[in-house]
Coordinates of C-alpha atoms in Angstrom, one line a residue:
X1 CA 32.2 54.4 6.7
X2 CA 33.5 51.0 5.5
X3 CA 32.5 49.5 8.9
X4 CA 29.0 51.0 8.5
X5 CA 28.6 49.7 5.0
X6 CA 29.9 46.3 6.1
X7 CA 27.4 46.2 9.0
X8 CA 24.5 47.2 6.8
X9 CA 25.4 44.5 4.2
X10 CA 25.7 41.9 6.9
X11 CA 22.3 42.7 8.3
X12 CA 20.8 42.6 4.8
X13 CA 22.2 39.1 4.3
X14 CA 20.7 37.9 7.6
X15 CA 17.3 39.4 6.7
X16 CA 17.4 37.7 3.3
X17 CA 18.4 34.3 4.8
X18 CA 15.7 34.7 7.4
X19 CA 13.1 35.4 4.7
X20 CA 14.2 32.4 2.7
X21 CA 14.1 30.2 5.8
X22 CA 10.5 31.3 6.4
X23 CA 9.6 30.3 2.8
X24 CA 11.2 26.9 3.1
X25 CA 10.2 26.0 6.6
X26 CA 6.5 25.7 5.9
X27 CA 4.8 24.1 8.9
X28 CA 3.4 20.6 8.5
X29 CA -0.3 20.6 8.1
X30 CA -2.3 17.5 9.2
X31 CA -5.6 16.0 7.9
X32 CA -7.6 13.1 9.4
X33 CA -10.4 11.1 7.8
X34 CA -12.4 7.9 8.4
X35 CA -14.1 5.7 5.8
X36 CA -16.2 2.5 5.7
X37 CA -15.1 0.4 2.8
X38 CA -15.9 -3.0 1.2
X39 CA -14.0 -5.6 -0.9
X40 CA -15.4 -8.5 -2.9
X41 CA -13.0 -10.9 -4.6
X42 CA -13.4 -14.1 -6.6
X43 CA -10.4 -16.4 -7.5
X44 CA -9.6 -19.5 -9.5
X45 CA -6.8 -21.7 -8.4
X46 CA -5.1 -23.9 -11.1
X47 CA -2.6 -26.5 -9.8
X48 CA 0.3 -26.9 -12.3
X49 CA 2.2 -29.5 -10.3
X50 CA 2.8 -30.6 -6.8
X51 CA 4.9 -27.5 -6.1
X52 CA 3.5 -24.9 -8.6
X53 CA 0.1 -23.2 -8.7
X54 CA -1.5 -20.5 -10.8
X55 CA -4.2 -18.2 -9.4
X56 CA -6.4 -15.7 -11.4
X57 CA -8.5 -13.3 -9.4
X58 CA -10.9 -10.3 -9.8
X59 CA -11.6 -7.9 -7.0
X60 CA -13.8 -4.8 -6.6
X61 CA -13.3 -2.2 -3.9
X62 CA -15.9 0.2 -2.6
X63 CA -15.0 3.4 -0.6
X64 CA -16.7 6.6 0.6
X65 CA -18.8 4.8 3.2
X66 CA -19.8 2.0 0.8
X67 CA -21.1 4.6 -1.7
X68 CA -18.6 4.4 -4.6
X69 CA -16.9 1.6 -6.6
X70 CA -13.5 3.1 -7.2
X71 CA -11.0 0.2 -7.9
X72 CA -11.3 -2.9 -10.0
X73 CA -8.3 -5.2 -9.6
X74 CA -7.4 -8.0 -12.0
X75 CA -4.5 -10.2 -10.9
X76 CA -2.5 -13.3 -11.9
X77 CA -0.2 -15.0 -9.4
X78 CA 2.2 -17.9 -9.5
X79 CA 3.0 -19.8 -6.3
X80 CA 6.0 -22.0 -5.8
X81 CA 6.3 -24.2 -2.7
X82 CA 9.7 -25.9 -2.5
X83 CA 9.4 -26.9 1.1
X84 CA 6.5 -27.6 3.4
X85 CA 7.4 -24.6 5.6
X86 CA 8.3 -22.2 2.8
X87 CA 6.7 -20.8 -0.3
X88 CA 7.2 -17.9 -2.7
X89 CA 4.9 -16.0 -5.0
X90 CA 5.0 -13.4 -7.8
X91 CA 2.0 -11.5 -8.9
X92 CA 1.0 -8.9 -11.5
X93 CA -2.2 -6.9 -11.1
X94 CA -3.9 -4.3 -13.3
X95 CA -5.6 -1.7 -11.1
X96 CA -8.3 0.4 -12.7
X97 CA -9.2 3.3 -10.4
X98 CA -11.9 6.0 -10.7
X99 CA -11.0 9.6 -10.2
X100 CA -14.0 11.8 -10.6
X101 CA -15.9 10.5 -13.7
X102 CA -12.8 9.1 -15.3
X103 CA -11.0 5.8 -15.0
X104 CA -7.2 5.3 -15.2
X105 CA -4.8 2.4 -14.9
X106 CA -2.1 1.5 -12.5
X107 CA 0.1 -1.6 -12.5
X108 CA 1.2 -3.5 -9.4
X109 CA 3.7 -6.3 -8.9
X110 CA 4.2 -8.1 -5.6
X111 CA 6.9 -10.7 -4.8
X112 CA 6.6 -12.5 -1.5
X113 CA 8.5 -15.0 0.6
X114 CA 6.6 -16.8 3.4
X115 CA 7.9 -19.0 6.3
X116 CA 5.5 -21.2 8.2
X117 CA 5.5 -23.2 11.4
X118 CA 2.9 -24.9 13.6
X119 CA 2.6 -24.8 17.4
X120 CA -0.1 -27.1 18.6
X121 CA -3.3 -26.1 16.8
X122 CA -1.9 -22.7 15.8
X123 CA -0.4 -22.1 12.4
X124 CA 2.0 -19.2 12.3
X125 CA 3.6 -17.5 9.3
X126 CA 5.9 -14.6 8.6
X127 CA 5.6 -13.0 5.2
X128 CA 7.9 -10.5 3.5
X129 CA 6.6 -8.6 0.5
X130 CA 8.1 -6.2 -2.0
X131 CA 5.5 -4.2 -3.9
X132 CA 6.0 -1.9 -6.9
X133 CA 3.3 0.4 -8.3
X134 CA 3.6 2.5 -11.4
X135 CA 1.1 4.5 -13.5
X136 CA 0.0 4.8 -17.1
X137 CA -1.0 8.4 -16.7
X138 CA 1.1 11.5 -16.2
X139 CA 2.2 12.3 -12.6
X140 CA 4.2 15.0 -10.9
X141 CA 7.5 13.3 -10.5
X142 CA 8.6 16.0 -7.9
X143 CA 5.9 14.7 -5.5
X144 CA 5.2 11.1 -6.5
X145 CA 7.7 8.3 -7.0
X146 CA 7.5 6.3 -10.3
X147 CA 7.4 3.5 -9.5
X148 CA 6.7 3.5 -5.8
X149 CA 8.5 0.8 -3.8
X150 CA 6.9 -0.5 -0.6
X151 CA 8.2 -3.2 1.7
X152 CA 5.6 -5.0 3.7
X153 CA 6.0 -7.4 6.7
X154 CA 3.1 -9.6 7.8
X155 CA 2.8 -11.7 11.0
X156 CA -0.2 -14.1 10.9
X157 CA -1.7 -16.7 13.2
X158 CA -4.6 -19.2 12.4
X159 CA -6.3 -21.7 14.7
X160 CA -6.9 -25.2 13.3
X161 CA -9.9 -27.1 14.5
X162 CA -12.4 -29.8 13.5
X163 CA -15.0 -27.5 12.1
X164 CA -15.2 -25.9 8.6
X165 CA -14.2 -22.5 10.1
X166 CA -10.5 -21.5 10.6
X167 CA -10.3 -18.2 12.4
X168 CA -7.2 -16.1 11.9
X169 CA -5.7 -12.7 12.6
X170 CA -2.7 -10.8 11.3
X171 CA -0.8 -7.5 11.5
X172 CA 1.0 -5.9 8.6
X173 CA 3.5 -3.0 8.4
X174 CA 4.0 -1.0 5.2
X175 CA 7.1 1.0 4.6
X176 CA 7.2 3.3 1.6
X177 CA 10.9 3.2 0.7
X178 CA 11.3 5.9 -2.0
X179 CA 8.9 8.7 -1.1
X180 CA 9.7 12.1 -2.4
X181 CA 11.1 14.5 0.1
X182 CA 10.3 18.2 0.2
X183 CA 12.6 21.1 -0.9
X184 CA 12.1 24.8 -1.0
X185 CA 12.0 24.9 -4.7
X186 CA 11.6 21.8 -6.8
X187 CA 13.0 23.4 -10.0
X188 CA 16.2 24.7 -8.5
X189 CA 16.9 22.0 -5.9
X190 CA 17.3 18.2 -6.3
X191 CA 14.3 16.4 -4.7
X192 CA 15.6 13.7 -2.5
X193 CA 14.0 10.5 -1.2
X194 CA 13.1 9.3 2.2
X195 CA 11.2 6.4 3.7
X196 CA 8.4 6.2 6.3
X197 CA 5.7 3.9 7.7
X198 CA 2.8 4.5 5.2
X199 CA 0.3 2.0 6.7
X200 CA -0.4 -0.3 9.6
X201 CA -3.0 -3.0 8.8
X202 CA -4.9 -5.1 11.3
X203 CA -7.1 -8.0 10.2
X204 CA -9.4 -10.5 11.9
X205 CA -11.4 -13.1 9.9
X206 CA -12.2 -16.7 9.3
X207 CA -11.9 -19.0 6.3
X208 CA -14.8 -21.4 5.7
X209 CA -14.2 -24.7 3.7
X210 CA -17.4 -25.5 1.8
X211 CA -15.9 -28.6 0.2
X212 CA -12.6 -29.8 -1.3
X213 CA -12.9 -27.3 -4.2
X214 CA -14.8 -24.3 -2.8
X215 CA -14.0 -22.1 0.1
X216 CA -14.8 -18.6 1.4
X217 CA -13.1 -16.0 3.5
X218 CA -14.8 -13.3 5.6
X219 CA -12.7 -10.6 7.3
X220 CA -12.7 -7.2 9.0
X221 CA -9.7 -5.0 8.3
X222 CA -8.5 -1.7 9.7
X223 CA -6.0 0.3 7.6
X224 CA -4.2 3.1 9.4
X225 CA -2.9 5.0 6.3
X226 CA -0.4 7.8 6.4
X227 CA 0.8 10.0 3.5
X228 CA 3.4 12.7 3.5
X229 CA 3.0 15.0 0.4
X230 CA 4.6 18.2 -0.8
X231 CA 2.7 20.7 -3.0
X232 CA 4.6 23.1 -5.3
X233 CA 3.5 26.2 -7.1
X234 CA 4.1 26.1 -10.8
X235 CA 5.8 27.6 -12.8
X236 CA 7.8 29.1 -9.9
X237 CA 8.4 25.6 -8.3
X238 CA 8.2 27.0 -4.7
X239 CA 7.0 24.8 -1.9
X240 CA 3.5 25.9 -0.9
X241 CA 2.3 23.0 1.4
X242 CA 3.7 20.1 3.4
X243 CA 0.9 17.7 4.4
X244 CA 0.6 14.6 6.6
X245 CA -2.7 12.9 5.7
X246 CA -4.2 10.2 8.0
X247 CA -6.9 7.9 6.9
X248 CA -8.6 5.2 9.0
X249 CA -10.3 2.8 6.7
X250 CA -12.7 0.1 8.1
X251 CA -13.0 -2.6 5.5
X252 CA -15.5 -5.5 5.3
X253 CA -14.3 -8.2 2.9
X254 CA -15.6 -11.4 1.3
X255 CA -13.5 -13.7 -0.9
X256 CA -14.6 -16.8 -2.8
X257 CA -12.1 -19.3 -4.2
X258 CA -12.6 -22.2 -6.5
X259 CA -9.8 -24.8 -7.0
X260 CA -9.6 -27.0 -10.0

């Protein structure tokens, strides 16, 4: 009889563990979307000294196939150029984004270090960026990092010539370093962190020098965005969905810069 009871108890444990495994191991669902977007930016450059420069800029972003203005970005950047082949910047930006009929604020800081070199008529640069984004509004901290930390690496090449136009191209890799991982239950388990490639950006464009104080920049950008997101049921805290979202954004951009 003891052996029978032990066997039944063992089988019950296996069945329970299997049921729990089925709840936790929710398959990854995938979504894919495409969007035509636009960006318009104006900037004012203020030289502070031979090595220091201050830049103020305003940018508007349009999404949903050019049908909706959804982000207004106001930024202030300080650039320091200690050497001809090296410069560093730090930037703060206020992002006002529209969700439905409401607007809400995010804050972004970017610190960059750029190395430059020239080979013939080609100017090459490698830029490393650290980007932090945090929100004013309430978020689900079990699914969204606060702040989010993204490391970006950009490799750029430009072609110098005698005309006013300077064509260029660059590729940029985004790695979200502190994304929230998934757990079976976010209330009873500690939600860990993981990193993944969140975006690959490809850009081709050309800068046009109008005169010594005015210039414009025209570009076409492709953003291959990826987002991994867990969804939990509240108040139970059980994982209900694990989603990989893919967005291919085609961006047409125009920048205008005035230098004092």
